[in-house]
PDB file of C-alpha atoms in Angstrom:
ATOM      1  CA  MET A  23       0.000   0.000   0.000  1.00  0.00           C
ATOM      2  CA  ILE A  24       3.018   2.245   0.152  1.00  0.00           C
ATOM      3  CA  GLY A  25       4.164   1.523  -3.385  1.00  0.00           C
ATOM      4  CA  PHE A  26       3.907  -2.223  -4.030  1.00  0.00           C
ATOM      5  CA  SER A  27       1.021  -3.174  -6.286  1.00  0.00           C
ATOM      6  CA  GLY A  28       1.174  -6.918  -5.589  1.00  0.00           C
ATOM      7  CA  ASP A  29      -0.401  -6.735  -2.130  1.00  0.00           C
ATOM      8  CA  ASP A  30      -3.567  -8.365  -0.812  1.00  0.00           C
ATOM      9  CA  ALA A  31      -5.649  -5.325  -1.733  1.00  0.00           C
ATOM     10  CA  ALA A  32      -4.867  -5.944  -5.405  1.00  0.00           C
ATOM     11  CA  LYS A  33      -6.091  -9.549  -5.087  1.00  0.00           C
ATOM     12  CA  ALA A  34      -9.136  -8.803  -2.914  1.00  0.00           C
ATOM     13  CA  LEU A  35     -11.604  -8.961  -5.800  1.00  0.00           C
ATOM     14  CA  TRP A  36     -10.451 -12.482  -6.619  1.00  0.00           C
ATOM     15  CA  LEU A  37     -11.060 -13.518  -3.023  1.00  0.00           C
ATOM     16  CA  ILE A  38     -14.611 -12.179  -3.314  1.00  0.00           C
ATOM     17  CA  ARG A  39     -15.127 -14.075  -6.563  1.00  0.00           C
ATOM     18  CA  ILE A  40     -13.792 -17.308  -5.077  1.00  0.00           C
ATOM     19  CA  GLY A  41     -16.041 -16.868  -2.045  1.00  0.00           C
ATOM     20  CA  GLY A  42     -19.005 -16.228  -4.340  1.00  0.00           C
ATOM     21  CA  SER A  43     -18.345 -19.481  -6.175  1.00  0.00           C
ATOM     22  CA  VAL A  44     -18.808 -21.347  -2.871  1.00  0.00           C
ATOM     23  CA  ASP A  45     -21.443 -19.217  -1.125  1.00  0.00           C
ATOM     24  CA  PRO A  46     -24.211 -17.768  -3.346  1.00  0.00           C
ATOM     25  CA  ASN A  47     -24.879 -15.053  -0.767  1.00  0.00           C
ATOM     26  CA  ILE A  48     -21.536 -13.431  -1.665  1.00  0.00           C
ATOM     27  CA  LYS A  49     -22.129 -11.392  -4.802  1.00  0.00           C
ATOM     28  CA  GLU A  50     -19.430  -9.460  -6.606  1.00  0.00           C
ATOM     29  CA  ALA A  51     -21.828  -6.637  -7.487  1.00  0.00           C
ATOM     30  CA  ASP A  52     -22.277  -5.829  -3.777  1.00  0.00           C
ATOM     31  CA  TYR A  53     -18.570  -5.027  -3.514  1.00  0.00           C
ATOM     32  CA  LEU A  54     -18.393  -2.694  -6.504  1.00  0.00           C
ATOM     33  CA  SER A  55     -18.714   1.057  -6.168  1.00  0.00           C
ATOM     34  CA  PRO A  56     -22.347   2.203  -6.583  1.00  0.00           C
ATOM     35  CA  SER A  57     -21.192   5.433  -8.250  1.00  0.00           C
ATOM     36  CA  THR A  58     -18.514   4.148 -10.646  1.00  0.00           C
ATOM     37  CA  GLY A  59     -19.258   0.447 -10.852  1.00  0.00           C
ATOM     38  CA  GLN A  60     -15.573  -0.283 -10.225  1.00  0.00           C
ATOM     39  CA  PHE A  61     -13.798  -2.047  -7.383  1.00  0.00           C
ATOM     40  CA  ALA A  62     -12.651   0.988  -5.364  1.00  0.00           C
ATOM     41  CA  MET A  63     -10.759   1.606  -2.141  1.00  0.00           C
ATOM     42  CA  ASP A  64     -11.513   5.307  -1.536  1.00  0.00           C
ATOM     43  CA  ASP A  65     -14.684   7.098  -0.401  1.00  0.00           C
ATOM     44  CA  SER A  66     -16.548   5.771  -3.427  1.00  0.00           C
ATOM     45  CA  ALA A  67     -16.023   2.171  -2.308  1.00  0.00           C
ATOM     46  CA  SER A  68     -19.055   0.015  -1.701  1.00  0.00           C
ATOM     47  CA  PRO A  69     -20.411   0.082   1.891  1.00  0.00           C
ATOM     48  CA  THR A  70     -20.385  -3.717   1.881  1.00  0.00           C
ATOM     49  CA  TRP A  71     -16.711  -3.746   0.955  1.00  0.00           C
ATOM     50  CA  ARG A  72     -15.827  -1.066   3.501  1.00  0.00           C
ATOM     51  CA  ARG A  73     -17.589  -3.015   6.266  1.00  0.00           C
ATOM     52  CA  SER A  74     -15.849  -6.265   5.356  1.00  0.00           C
ATOM     53  CA  LEU A  75     -13.206  -7.771   7.616  1.00  0.00           C
ATOM     54  CA  LEU A  76     -10.659  -7.909   4.798  1.00  0.00           C
ATOM     55  CA  TYR A  77     -10.927  -4.175   4.102  1.00  0.00           C
ATOM     56  CA  LYS A  78     -10.559  -3.365   7.805  1.00  0.00           C
ATOM     57  CA  MET A  79      -7.540  -5.656   8.175  1.00  0.00           C
ATOM     58  CA  LEU A  80      -5.916  -4.046   5.154  1.00  0.00           C
ATOM     59  CA  TYR A  81      -6.396  -0.425   6.240  1.00  0.00           C
ATOM     60  CA  TYR A  82      -6.275  -0.686  10.023  1.00  0.00           C
ATOM     61  CA  ARG A  83      -4.075   2.217  11.292  1.00  0.00           C
ATOM     62  CA  PHE A  84      -3.228   3.114   7.702  1.00  0.00           C
ATOM     63  CA  GLY A  85      -5.315   6.285   7.890  1.00  0.00           C
ATOM     64  CA  GLU A  86      -2.763   7.700  10.355  1.00  0.00           C
ATOM     65  CA  GLN A  87       0.226   7.164   8.073  1.00  0.00           C
ATOM     66  CA  ILE A  88       1.647   9.824   5.749  1.00  0.00           C
ATOM     67  CA  THR A  89       3.058   8.062   2.720  1.00  0.00           C
ATOM     68  CA  ASP A  90       3.500  11.156   0.558  1.00  0.00           C
ATOM     69  CA  PRO A  91       4.435  14.640   1.793  1.00  0.00           C
ATOM     70  CA  TYR A  92       2.075  16.199  -0.766  1.00  0.00           C
ATOM     71  CA  ARG A  93      -0.899  13.918  -0.025  1.00  0.00           C
ATOM     72  CA  PRO A  94      -3.227  13.601   2.970  1.00  0.00           C
ATOM     73  CA  ALA A  95      -2.817  10.885   5.575  1.00  0.00           C
ATOM     74  CA  GLY A  96      -3.891   7.422   4.487  1.00  0.00           C
ATOM     75  CA  PHE A  97      -2.861   7.873   0.853  1.00  0.00           C
ATOM     76  CA  ASP A  98      -2.573   4.484  -0.859  1.00  0.00           C
ATOM     77  CA  ARG A  99       0.360   4.917  -3.228  1.00  0.00           C
ATOM     78  CA  ALA A 100      -0.229   1.611  -5.007  1.00  0.00           C
ATOM     79  CA  ARG A 101      -3.732   2.669  -6.101  1.00  0.00           C
ATOM     80  CA  GLY A 102      -3.299   6.430  -5.985  1.00  0.00           C
ATOM     81  CA  VAL A 103      -6.265   7.105  -3.668  1.00  0.00           C
ATOM     82  CA  VAL A 104      -6.920   7.901  -0.017  1.00  0.00           C
ATOM     83  CA  CYS A 105      -8.405   5.000   1.896  1.00  0.00           C
ATOM     84  CA  GLY A 106     -12.128   5.353   2.502  1.00  0.00           C
ATOM     85  CA  GLU A 107     -12.126   4.264   6.158  1.00  0.00           C
ATOM     86  CA  LYS A 108      -9.605   5.791   8.583  1.00  0.00           C
ATOM     87  CA  ARG A 109     -11.228   5.086  11.956  1.00  0.00           C
ATOM     88  CA  ILE A 110     -11.130   1.302  12.099  1.00  0.00           C
ATOM     89  CA  THR A 111     -11.370  -0.580  15.392  1.00  0.00           C
ATOM     90  CA  PHE A 112     -11.465  -4.280  16.234  1.00  0.00           C
ATOM     91  CA  ARG A 113     -13.320  -5.983  19.035  1.00  0.00           C
ATOM     92  CA  ILE A 114     -12.082  -9.550  18.601  1.00  0.00           C
ATOM     93  CA  LEU A 115      -8.841  -9.073  16.642  1.00  0.00           C
ATOM     94  CA  GLU A 116      -5.595  -7.430  17.683  1.00  0.00           C
ATOM     95  CA  GLU A 117      -2.697  -6.414  15.437  1.00  0.00           C
ATOM     96  CA  ALA A 118       0.308  -8.664  16.085  1.00  0.00           C
ATOM     97  CA  PHE A 119       2.711  -7.778  13.257  1.00  0.00           C
ATOM     98  CA  THR A 120       2.964  -5.465  10.250  1.00  0.00           C
ATOM     99  CA  SER A 121       5.925  -5.715   7.902  1.00  0.00           C
ATOM    100  CA  GLU A 122       8.029  -2.735   6.900  1.00  0.00           C
ATOM    101  CA  HIS A 123       6.268  -2.160   3.579  1.00  0.00           C
ATOM    102  CA  TRP A 124       2.804  -3.192   4.852  1.00  0.00           C
ATOM    103  CA  LEU A 125       2.776  -6.240   2.583  1.00  0.00           C
ATOM    104  CA  VAL A 126       2.360  -8.692   5.483  1.00  0.00           C
ATOM    105  CA  ARG A 127      -0.077  -8.085   8.324  1.00  0.00           C
ATOM    106  CA  ILE A 128      -0.772 -10.601  11.086  1.00  0.00           C
ATOM    107  CA  TYR A 129      -3.641 -10.346  13.562  1.00  0.00           C
ATOM    108  CA  ARG A 130      -4.220 -12.216  16.792  1.00  0.00           C
ATOM    109  CA  VAL A 131      -7.641 -13.418  17.913  1.00  0.00           C
ATOM    110  CA  LYS A 132      -8.337 -12.163  21.420  1.00  0.00           C
ATOM    111  CA  LYS A 133      -9.380 -14.512  24.173  1.00  0.00           C
ATOM    112  CA  ASP A 134     -12.816 -14.300  25.777  1.00  0.00           C
ATOM    113  CA  PRO A 135     -11.721 -12.226  28.838  1.00  0.00           C
ATOM    114  CA  GLU A 136     -10.041  -9.706  26.554  1.00  0.00           C
ATOM    115  CA  VAL A 137     -13.175  -9.371  24.455  1.00  0.00           C
ATOM    116  CA  ALA A 138     -15.234  -8.872  27.607  1.00  0.00           C
ATOM    117  CA  ALA A 139     -12.779  -6.228  28.780  1.00  0.00           C
ATOM    118  CA  PHE A 140     -13.122  -4.469  25.452  1.00  0.00           C
ATOM    119  CA  ASN A 141     -16.906  -4.460  25.716  1.00  0.00           C
ATOM    120  CA  ASP A 142     -16.983  -3.338  29.367  1.00  0.00           C
ATOM    121  CA  PRO A 143     -13.594  -1.877  30.377  1.00  0.00           C
ATOM    122  CA  ALA A 144     -14.546  -1.212  33.989  1.00  0.00           C
ATOM    123  CA  PRO A 145     -11.483  -1.280  36.272  1.00  0.00           C
ATOM    124  CA  GLY A 146     -13.048  -3.772  38.667  1.00  0.00           C
ATOM    125  CA  ARG A 147     -13.815  -6.266  35.918  1.00  0.00           C
ATOM    126  CA  ILE A 148     -10.502  -6.293  34.062  1.00  0.00           C
ATOM    127  CA  LYS A 149      -8.114  -9.051  35.029  1.00  0.00           C
ATOM    128  CA  SER A 150      -4.448  -8.434  35.800  1.00  0.00           C
ATOM    129  CA  GLY A 151      -3.346  -9.778  32.410  1.00  0.00           C
ATOM    130  CA  ASN A 152      -5.693  -7.418  30.635  1.00  0.00           C
ATOM    131  CA  LYS A 153      -4.458  -4.502  32.751  1.00  0.00           C
ATOM    132  CA  LYS A 154      -0.913  -5.299  31.688  1.00  0.00           C
ATOM    133  CA  ARG A 155      -1.893  -5.458  28.014  1.00  0.00           C
ATOM    134  CA  LYS A 156      -3.824  -2.210  28.338  1.00  0.00           C
ATOM    135  CA  ALA A 157      -0.790  -0.519  29.939  1.00  0.00           C
ATOM    136  CA  GLU A 158       1.450  -1.824  27.154  1.00  0.00           C
ATOM    137  CA  ALA A 159      -0.991  -0.567  24.512  1.00  0.00           C
ATOM    138  CA  THR A 160      -1.083   2.852  26.200  1.00  0.00           C
ATOM    139  CA  ALA A 161       2.723   2.976  26.270  1.00  0.00           C
ATOM    140  CA  ARG A 162       2.906   2.041  22.584  1.00  0.00           C
ATOM    141  CA  ALA A 163       0.379   4.727  21.708  1.00  0.00           C
ATOM    142  CA  ALA A 164       2.413   7.337  23.603  1.00  0.00           C
ATOM    143  CA  GLU A 165       5.579   6.556  21.638  1.00  0.00           C
ATOM    144  CA  PRO A 166       6.470   9.201  19.016  1.00  0.00           C
ATOM    145  CA  LYS A 167       5.611   8.284  15.480  1.00  0.00           C
ATOM    146  CA  PRO A 168       7.527   9.266  12.349  1.00  0.00           C
ATOM    147  CA  GLN A 169       6.044  12.196  10.487  1.00  0.00           C
ATOM    148  CA  MET A 170       6.592  10.580   7.148  1.00  0.00           C
ATOM    149  CA  LEU A 171       6.500   6.972   5.920  1.00  0.00           C
ATOM    150  CA  LEU A 172       8.760   6.217   2.961  1.00  0.00           C
ATOM    151  CA  PRO A 173       9.269   2.828   1.299  1.00  0.00           C
ATOM    152  CA  GLY A 174      12.378   0.686   1.275  1.00  0.00           C
ATOM    153  CA  ALA A 175      15.833   1.704   2.359  1.00  0.00           C
ATOM    154  CA  ASP A 176      14.819   5.390   2.468  1.00  0.00           C
ATOM    155  CA  ALA A 177      12.616   4.736   5.493  1.00  0.00           C
ATOM    156  CA  GLU A 178      15.374   2.800   7.234  1.00  0.00           C
ATOM    157  CA  ARG A 179      18.010   5.400   6.418  1.00  0.00           C
ATOM    158  CA  ARG A 180      15.784   8.269   7.571  1.00  0.00           C
ATOM    159  CA  ALA A 181      14.991   6.504  10.841  1.00  0.00           C
ATOM    160  CA  LEU A 182      18.650   5.724  11.416  1.00  0.00           C
ATOM    161  CA  VAL A 183      19.828   9.285  10.757  1.00  0.00           C
ATOM    162  CA  SER A 184      17.082  11.106  12.664  1.00  0.00           C
ATOM    163  CA  GLY A 185      16.904   8.565  15.485  1.00  0.00           C
ATOM    164  CA  GLU A 186      13.110   8.525  15.360  1.00  0.00           C
ATOM    165  CA  ARG A 187      11.041   5.642  16.611  1.00  0.00           C
ATOM    166  CA  VAL A 188       9.804   3.539  13.688  1.00  0.00           C
ATOM    167  CA  ALA A 189       6.121   3.112  14.485  1.00  0.00           C
ATOM    168  CA  TRP A 190       5.462   0.163  12.207  1.00  0.00           C
ATOM    169  CA  LEU A 191       8.336  -1.889  13.682  1.00  0.00           C
ATOM    170  CA  SER A 192       8.712  -3.519  17.056  1.00  0.00           C
ATOM    171  CA  ALA A 193      11.769  -2.817  19.192  1.00  0.00           C
ATOM    172  CA  ALA A 194      13.382  -6.110  18.147  1.00  0.00           C
ATOM    173  CA  ASP A 195      12.681  -5.468  14.459  1.00  0.00           C
ATOM    174  CA  GLU A 196      14.055  -1.939  14.753  1.00  0.00           C
ATOM    175  CA  ALA A 197      17.260  -3.225  16.387  1.00  0.00           C
ATOM    176  CA  ALA A 198      17.602  -5.809  13.635  1.00  0.00           C
ATOM    177  CA  MET A 199      17.030  -3.072  11.042  1.00  0.00           C
ATOM    178  CA  ARG A 200      19.788  -0.906  12.499  1.00  0.00           C
ATOM    179  CA  LYS A 201      22.135  -3.900  12.674  1.00  0.00           C
ATOM    180  CA  ARG A 202      21.344  -4.717   9.060  1.00  0.00           C
ATOM    181  CA  LEU A 203      22.016  -1.135   8.011  1.00  0.00           C
ATOM    182  CA  ALA A 204      25.369  -1.122   9.784  1.00  0.00           C
ATOM    183  CA  ALA A 205      26.337  -4.368   8.067  1.00  0.00           C
ATOM    184  CA  ARG A 206      25.190  -2.924   4.744  1.00  0.00           C
ATOM    185  CA  ALA A 207      27.326   0.183   5.243  1.00  0.00           C
ATOM    186  CA  LYS A 208      30.301  -1.991   6.127  1.00  0.00           C
ATOM    187  CA  ARG A 209      29.812  -4.092   3.003  1.00  0.00           C
ATOM    188  CA  SER A 210      29.504  -0.999   0.830  1.00  0.00           C
ATOM    189  CA  LYS A 211      32.797   0.358   2.187  1.00  0.00           C
ATOM    190  CA  ALA A 212      34.499  -2.960   1.545  1.00  0.00           C
ATOM    191  CA  ALA A 213      33.025  -3.084  -1.946  1.00  0.00           C
ATOM    192  CA  LYS A 214      34.303   0.430  -2.671  1.00  0.00           C
ATOM    193  CA  LYS A 215      37.801  -0.547  -1.554  1.00  0.00           C
ATOM    194  CA  THR A 216      37.676  -3.672  -3.713  1.00  0.00           C
ATOM    195  CA  ASP A 217      36.502  -1.665  -6.719  1.00  0.00           C
ATOM    196  CA  ALA A 218      39.297   0.856  -6.171  1.00  0.00           C
ATOM    197  CA  LYS A 219      41.869  -1.940  -6.030  1.00  0.00           C
ATOM    198  CA  LYS A 220      40.470  -3.469  -9.208  1.00  0.00           C
ATOM    199  CA  ALA A 221      40.570  -0.101 -10.960  1.00  0.00           C
ATOM    200  CA  ASP A 222      44.196   0.410  -9.897  1.00  0.00           C
ATOM    201  CA  ALA A 223      45.098  -3.084 -11.095  1.00  0.00           C
ATOM    202  CA  LYS A 224      43.450  -2.395 -14.462  1.00  0.00           C
ATOM    203  CA  LYS A 225      45.401   0.855 -14.800  1.00  0.00           C
ATOM    204  CA  THR A 226      48.699  -0.838 -14.013  1.00  0.00           C
ATOM    205  CA  ASP A 227      47.909  -3.665 -16.454  1.00  0.00           C
ATOM    206  CA  ALA A 228      47.034  -1.124 -19.137  1.00  0.00           C
ATOM    207  CA  LYS A 229      50.306   0.734 -18.531  1.00  0.00           C
ATOM    208  CA  LYS A 230      52.276  -2.506 -18.752  1.00  0.00           C
ATOM    209  CA  THR A 231      50.479  -3.439 -21.982  1.00  0.00           C
ATOM    210  CA  ASP A 232      51.199  -0.014 -23.483  1.00  0.00           C
ATOM    211  CA  ALA A 233      54.834  -0.273 -22.470  1.00  0.00           C
ATOM    212  CA  LYS A 234      55.131  -3.701 -24.089  1.00  0.00           C
ATOM    213  CA  LYS A 235      53.526  -2.384 -27.269  1.00  0.00           C
ATOM    214  CA  THR A 236      55.904   0.560 -27.442  1.00  0.00           C
ATOM    215  CA  ASP A 237      58.875  -1.739 -26.818  1.00  0.00           C
ATOM    216  CA  ALA A 238      57.689  -4.074 -29.545  1.00  0.00           C
ATOM    217  CA  LYS A 239      57.297  -1.169 -31.966  1.00  0.00           C
ATOM    218  CA  LYS A 240      60.811   0.072 -31.180  1.00  0.00           C
ATOM    219  CA  THR A 241      62.419  -3.340 -31.631  1.00  0.00           C
ATOM    220  CA  GLY A 242      60.447  -3.975 -34.823  1.00  0.00           C
ATOM    221  CA  GLY A 243      61.491  -0.622 -36.280  1.00  0.00           C
ATOM    222  CA  SER A 244      65.161  -1.238 -35.519  1.00  0.00           C
ATOM    223  CA  GLU A 245      65.047  -4.656 -37.182  1.00  0.00           C
ATOM    224  CA  LYS A 246      63.485  -3.179 -40.327  1.00  0.00           C
ATOM    225  CA  ALA A 247      66.121  -0.478 -40.423  1.00  0.00           C
ATOM    226  CA  THR A 248      68.976  -2.996 -40.233  1.00  0.00           C
ATOM    227  CA  LYS A 249      67.670  -5.411 -42.901  1.00  0.00           C
ATOM    228  CA  PRO A 250      68.422  -3.202 -46.029  1.00  0.00           C
ATOM    229  CA  LYS A 251      72.003  -2.674 -44.892  1.00  0.00           C
ATOM    230  CA  THR A 252      72.618  -6.412 -44.822  1.00  0.00           C
ATOM    231  CA  LYS A 253      71.280  -6.727 -48.357  1.00  0.00           C
ATOM    232  CA  GLU A 254      73.563  -3.976 -49.608  1.00  0.00           C
ATOM    233  CA  THR A 255      76.582  -5.618 -48.045  1.00  0.00           C
ATOM    234  CA  LYS A 256      75.668  -8.905 -49.765  1.00  0.00           C
ATOM    235  CA  GLU A 257      75.337  -7.171 -53.173  1.00  0.00           C
ATOM    236  CA  THR A 258      78.689  -5.398 -52.791  1.00  0.00           C
ATOM    237  CA  LYS A 259      80.303  -8.749 -52.100  1.00  0.00           C
TER     238      LYS A 259
END
Protein backbone atom coordinates (compact mmCIF):
# COMPACT_ATOMS: atom_id res chain seq x y z
CA MET A 1 0.00 0.00 0.00
CA ILE A 2 3.02 2.24 0.15
CA GLY A 3 4.16 1.52 -3.38
CA PHE A 4 3.91 -2.22 -4.03
CA SER A 5 1.02 -3.17 -6.29
CA GLY A 6 1.17 -6.92 -5.59
CA ASP A 7 -0.40 -6.73 -2.13
CA ASP A 8 -3.57 -8.37 -0.81
CA ALA A 9 -5.65 -5.32 -1.73
CA ALA A 10 -4.87 -5.94 -5.41
CA LYS A 11 -6.09 -9.55 -5.09
CA ALA A 12 -9.14 -8.80 -2.91
CA LEU A 13 -11.60 -8.96 -5.80
CA TRP A 14 -10.45 -12.48 -6.62
CA LEU A 15 -11.06 -13.52 -3.02
CA ILE A 16 -14.61 -12.18 -3.31
CA ARG A 17 -15.13 -14.08 -6.56
CA ILE A 18 -13.79 -17.31 -5.08
CA GLY A 19 -16.04 -16.87 -2.04
CA GLY A 20 -19.00 -16.23 -4.34
CA SER A 21 -18.35 -19.48 -6.17
CA VAL A 22 -18.81 -21.35 -2.87
CA ASP A 23 -21.44 -19.22 -1.12
CA PRO A 24 -24.21 -17.77 -3.35
CA ASN A 25 -24.88 -15.05 -0.77
CA ILE A 26 -21.54 -13.43 -1.67
CA LYS A 27 -22.13 -11.39 -4.80
CA GLU A 28 -19.43 -9.46 -6.61
CA ALA A 29 -21.83 -6.64 -7.49
CA ASP A 30 -22.28 -5.83 -3.78
CA TYR A 31 -18.57 -5.03 -3.51
CA LEU A 32 -18.39 -2.69 -6.50
CA SER A 33 -18.71 1.06 -6.17
CA PRO A 34 -22.35 2.20 -6.58
CA SER A 35 -21.19 5.43 -8.25
CA THR A 36 -18.51 4.15 -10.65
CA GLY A 37 -19.26 0.45 -10.85
CA GLN A 38 -15.57 -0.28 -10.23
CA PHE A 39 -13.80 -2.05 -7.38
CA ALA A 40 -12.65 0.99 -5.36
CA MET A 41 -10.76 1.61 -2.14
CA ASP A 42 -11.51 5.31 -1.54
CA ASP A 43 -14.68 7.10 -0.40
CA SER A 44 -16.55 5.77 -3.43
CA ALA A 45 -16.02 2.17 -2.31
CA SER A 46 -19.05 0.01 -1.70
CA PRO A 47 -20.41 0.08 1.89
CA THR A 48 -20.38 -3.72 1.88
CA TRP A 49 -16.71 -3.75 0.95
CA ARG A 50 -15.83 -1.07 3.50
CA ARG A 51 -17.59 -3.02 6.27
CA SER A 52 -15.85 -6.27 5.36
CA LEU A 53 -13.21 -7.77 7.62
CA LEU A 54 -10.66 -7.91 4.80
CA TYR A 55 -10.93 -4.18 4.10
CA LYS A 56 -10.56 -3.36 7.80
CA MET A 57 -7.54 -5.66 8.18
CA LEU A 58 -5.92 -4.05 5.15
CA TYR A 59 -6.40 -0.42 6.24
CA TYR A 60 -6.28 -0.69 10.02
CA ARG A 61 -4.08 2.22 11.29
CA PHE A 62 -3.23 3.11 7.70
CA GLY A 63 -5.31 6.29 7.89
CA GLU A 64 -2.76 7.70 10.35
CA GLN A 65 0.23 7.16 8.07
CA ILE A 66 1.65 9.82 5.75
CA THR A 67 3.06 8.06 2.72
CA ASP A 68 3.50 11.16 0.56
CA PRO A 69 4.44 14.64 1.79
CA TYR A 70 2.08 16.20 -0.77
CA ARG A 71 -0.90 13.92 -0.02
CA PRO A 72 -3.23 13.60 2.97
CA ALA A 73 -2.82 10.88 5.57
CA GLY A 74 -3.89 7.42 4.49
CA PHE A 75 -2.86 7.87 0.85
CA ASP A 76 -2.57 4.48 -0.86
CA ARG A 77 0.36 4.92 -3.23
CA ALA A 78 -0.23 1.61 -5.01
CA ARG A 79 -3.73 2.67 -6.10
CA GLY A 80 -3.30 6.43 -5.99
CA VAL A 81 -6.27 7.11 -3.67
CA VAL A 82 -6.92 7.90 -0.02
CA CYS A 83 -8.41 5.00 1.90
CA GLY A 84 -12.13 5.35 2.50
CA GLU A 85 -12.13 4.26 6.16
CA LYS A 86 -9.60 5.79 8.58
CA ARG A 87 -11.23 5.09 11.96
CA ILE A 88 -11.13 1.30 12.10
CA THR A 89 -11.37 -0.58 15.39
CA PHE A 90 -11.46 -4.28 16.23
CA ARG A 91 -13.32 -5.98 19.04
CA ILE A 92 -12.08 -9.55 18.60
CA LEU A 93 -8.84 -9.07 16.64
CA GLU A 94 -5.59 -7.43 17.68
CA GLU A 95 -2.70 -6.41 15.44
CA ALA A 96 0.31 -8.66 16.08
CA PHE A 97 2.71 -7.78 13.26
CA THR A 98 2.96 -5.46 10.25
CA SER A 99 5.93 -5.72 7.90
CA GLU A 100 8.03 -2.73 6.90
CA HIS A 101 6.27 -2.16 3.58
CA TRP A 102 2.80 -3.19 4.85
CA LEU A 103 2.78 -6.24 2.58
CA VAL A 104 2.36 -8.69 5.48
CA ARG A 105 -0.08 -8.09 8.32
CA ILE A 106 -0.77 -10.60 11.09
CA TYR A 107 -3.64 -10.35 13.56
CA ARG A 108 -4.22 -12.22 16.79
CA VAL A 109 -7.64 -13.42 17.91
CA LYS A 110 -8.34 -12.16 21.42
CA LYS A 111 -9.38 -14.51 24.17
CA ASP A 112 -12.82 -14.30 25.78
CA PRO A 113 -11.72 -12.23 28.84
CA GLU A 114 -10.04 -9.71 26.55
CA VAL A 115 -13.18 -9.37 24.45
CA ALA A 116 -15.23 -8.87 27.61
CA ALA A 117 -12.78 -6.23 28.78
CA PHE A 118 -13.12 -4.47 25.45
CA ASN A 119 -16.91 -4.46 25.72
CA ASP A 120 -16.98 -3.34 29.37
CA PRO A 121 -13.59 -1.88 30.38
CA ALA A 122 -14.55 -1.21 33.99
CA PRO A 123 -11.48 -1.28 36.27
CA GLY A 124 -13.05 -3.77 38.67
CA ARG A 125 -13.82 -6.27 35.92
CA ILE A 126 -10.50 -6.29 34.06
CA LYS A 127 -8.11 -9.05 35.03
CA SER A 128 -4.45 -8.43 35.80
CA GLY A 129 -3.35 -9.78 32.41
CA ASN A 130 -5.69 -7.42 30.63
CA LYS A 131 -4.46 -4.50 32.75
CA LYS A 132 -0.91 -5.30 31.69
CA ARG A 133 -1.89 -5.46 28.01
CA LYS A 134 -3.82 -2.21 28.34
CA ALA A 135 -0.79 -0.52 29.94
CA GLU A 136 1.45 -1.82 27.15
CA ALA A 137 -0.99 -0.57 24.51
CA THR A 138 -1.08 2.85 26.20
CA ALA A 139 2.72 2.98 26.27
CA ARG A 140 2.91 2.04 22.58
CA ALA A 141 0.38 4.73 21.71
CA ALA A 142 2.41 7.34 23.60
CA GLU A 143 5.58 6.56 21.64
CA PRO A 144 6.47 9.20 19.02
CA LYS A 145 5.61 8.28 15.48
CA PRO A 146 7.53 9.27 12.35
CA GLN A 147 6.04 12.20 10.49
CA MET A 148 6.59 10.58 7.15
CA LEU A 149 6.50 6.97 5.92
CA LEU A 150 8.76 6.22 2.96
CA PRO A 151 9.27 2.83 1.30
CA GLY A 152 12.38 0.69 1.28
CA ALA A 153 15.83 1.70 2.36
CA ASP A 154 14.82 5.39 2.47
CA ALA A 155 12.62 4.74 5.49
CA GLU A 156 15.37 2.80 7.23
CA ARG A 157 18.01 5.40 6.42
CA ARG A 158 15.78 8.27 7.57
CA ALA A 159 14.99 6.50 10.84
CA LEU A 160 18.65 5.72 11.42
CA VAL A 161 19.83 9.29 10.76
CA SER A 162 17.08 11.11 12.66
CA GLY A 163 16.90 8.56 15.49
CA GLU A 164 13.11 8.53 15.36
CA ARG A 165 11.04 5.64 16.61
CA VAL A 166 9.80 3.54 13.69
CA ALA A 167 6.12 3.11 14.49
CA TRP A 168 5.46 0.16 12.21
CA LEU A 169 8.34 -1.89 13.68
CA SER A 170 8.71 -3.52 17.06
CA ALA A 171 11.77 -2.82 19.19
CA ALA A 172 13.38 -6.11 18.15
CA ASP A 173 12.68 -5.47 14.46
CA GLU A 174 14.05 -1.94 14.75
CA ALA A 175 17.26 -3.22 16.39
CA ALA A 176 17.60 -5.81 13.63
CA MET A 177 17.03 -3.07 11.04
CA ARG A 178 19.79 -0.91 12.50
CA LYS A 179 22.14 -3.90 12.67
CA ARG A 180 21.34 -4.72 9.06
CA LEU A 181 22.02 -1.13 8.01
CA ALA A 182 25.37 -1.12 9.78
CA ALA A 183 26.34 -4.37 8.07
CA ARG A 184 25.19 -2.92 4.74
CA ALA A 185 27.33 0.18 5.24
CA LYS A 186 30.30 -1.99 6.13
CA ARG A 187 29.81 -4.09 3.00
CA SER A 188 29.50 -1.00 0.83
CA LYS A 189 32.80 0.36 2.19
CA ALA A 190 34.50 -2.96 1.55
CA ALA A 191 33.03 -3.08 -1.95
CA LYS A 192 34.30 0.43 -2.67
CA LYS A 193 37.80 -0.55 -1.55
CA THR A 194 37.68 -3.67 -3.71
CA ASP A 195 36.50 -1.67 -6.72
CA ALA A 196 39.30 0.86 -6.17
CA LYS A 197 41.87 -1.94 -6.03
CA LYS A 198 40.47 -3.47 -9.21
CA ALA A 199 40.57 -0.10 -10.96
CA ASP A 200 44.20 0.41 -9.90
CA ALA A 201 45.10 -3.08 -11.09
CA LYS A 202 43.45 -2.39 -14.46
CA LYS A 203 45.40 0.85 -14.80
CA THR A 204 48.70 -0.84 -14.01
CA ASP A 205 47.91 -3.66 -16.45
CA ALA A 206 47.03 -1.12 -19.14
CA LYS A 207 50.31 0.73 -18.53
CA LYS A 208 52.28 -2.51 -18.75
CA THR A 209 50.48 -3.44 -21.98
CA ASP A 210 51.20 -0.01 -23.48
CA ALA A 211 54.83 -0.27 -22.47
CA LYS A 212 55.13 -3.70 -24.09
CA LYS A 213 53.53 -2.38 -27.27
CA THR A 214 55.90 0.56 -27.44
CA ASP A 215 58.88 -1.74 -26.82
CA ALA A 216 57.69 -4.07 -29.54
CA LYS A 217 57.30 -1.17 -31.97
CA LYS A 218 60.81 0.07 -31.18
CA THR A 219 62.42 -3.34 -31.63
CA GLY A 220 60.45 -3.98 -34.82
CA GLY A 221 61.49 -0.62 -36.28
CA SER A 222 65.16 -1.24 -35.52
CA GLU A 223 65.05 -4.66 -37.18
CA LYS A 224 63.49 -3.18 -40.33
CA ALA A 225 66.12 -0.48 -40.42
CA THR A 226 68.98 -3.00 -40.23
CA LYS A 227 67.67 -5.41 -42.90
CA PRO A 228 68.42 -3.20 -46.03
CA LYS A 229 72.00 -2.67 -44.89
CA THR A 230 72.62 -6.41 -44.82
CA LYS A 231 71.28 -6.73 -48.36
CA GLU A 232 73.56 -3.98 -49.61
CA THR A 233 76.58 -5.62 -48.04
CA LYS A 234 75.67 -8.91 -49.76
CA GLU A 235 75.34 -7.17 -53.17
CA THR A 236 78.69 -5.40 -52.79
CA LYS A 237 80.30 -8.75 -52.10
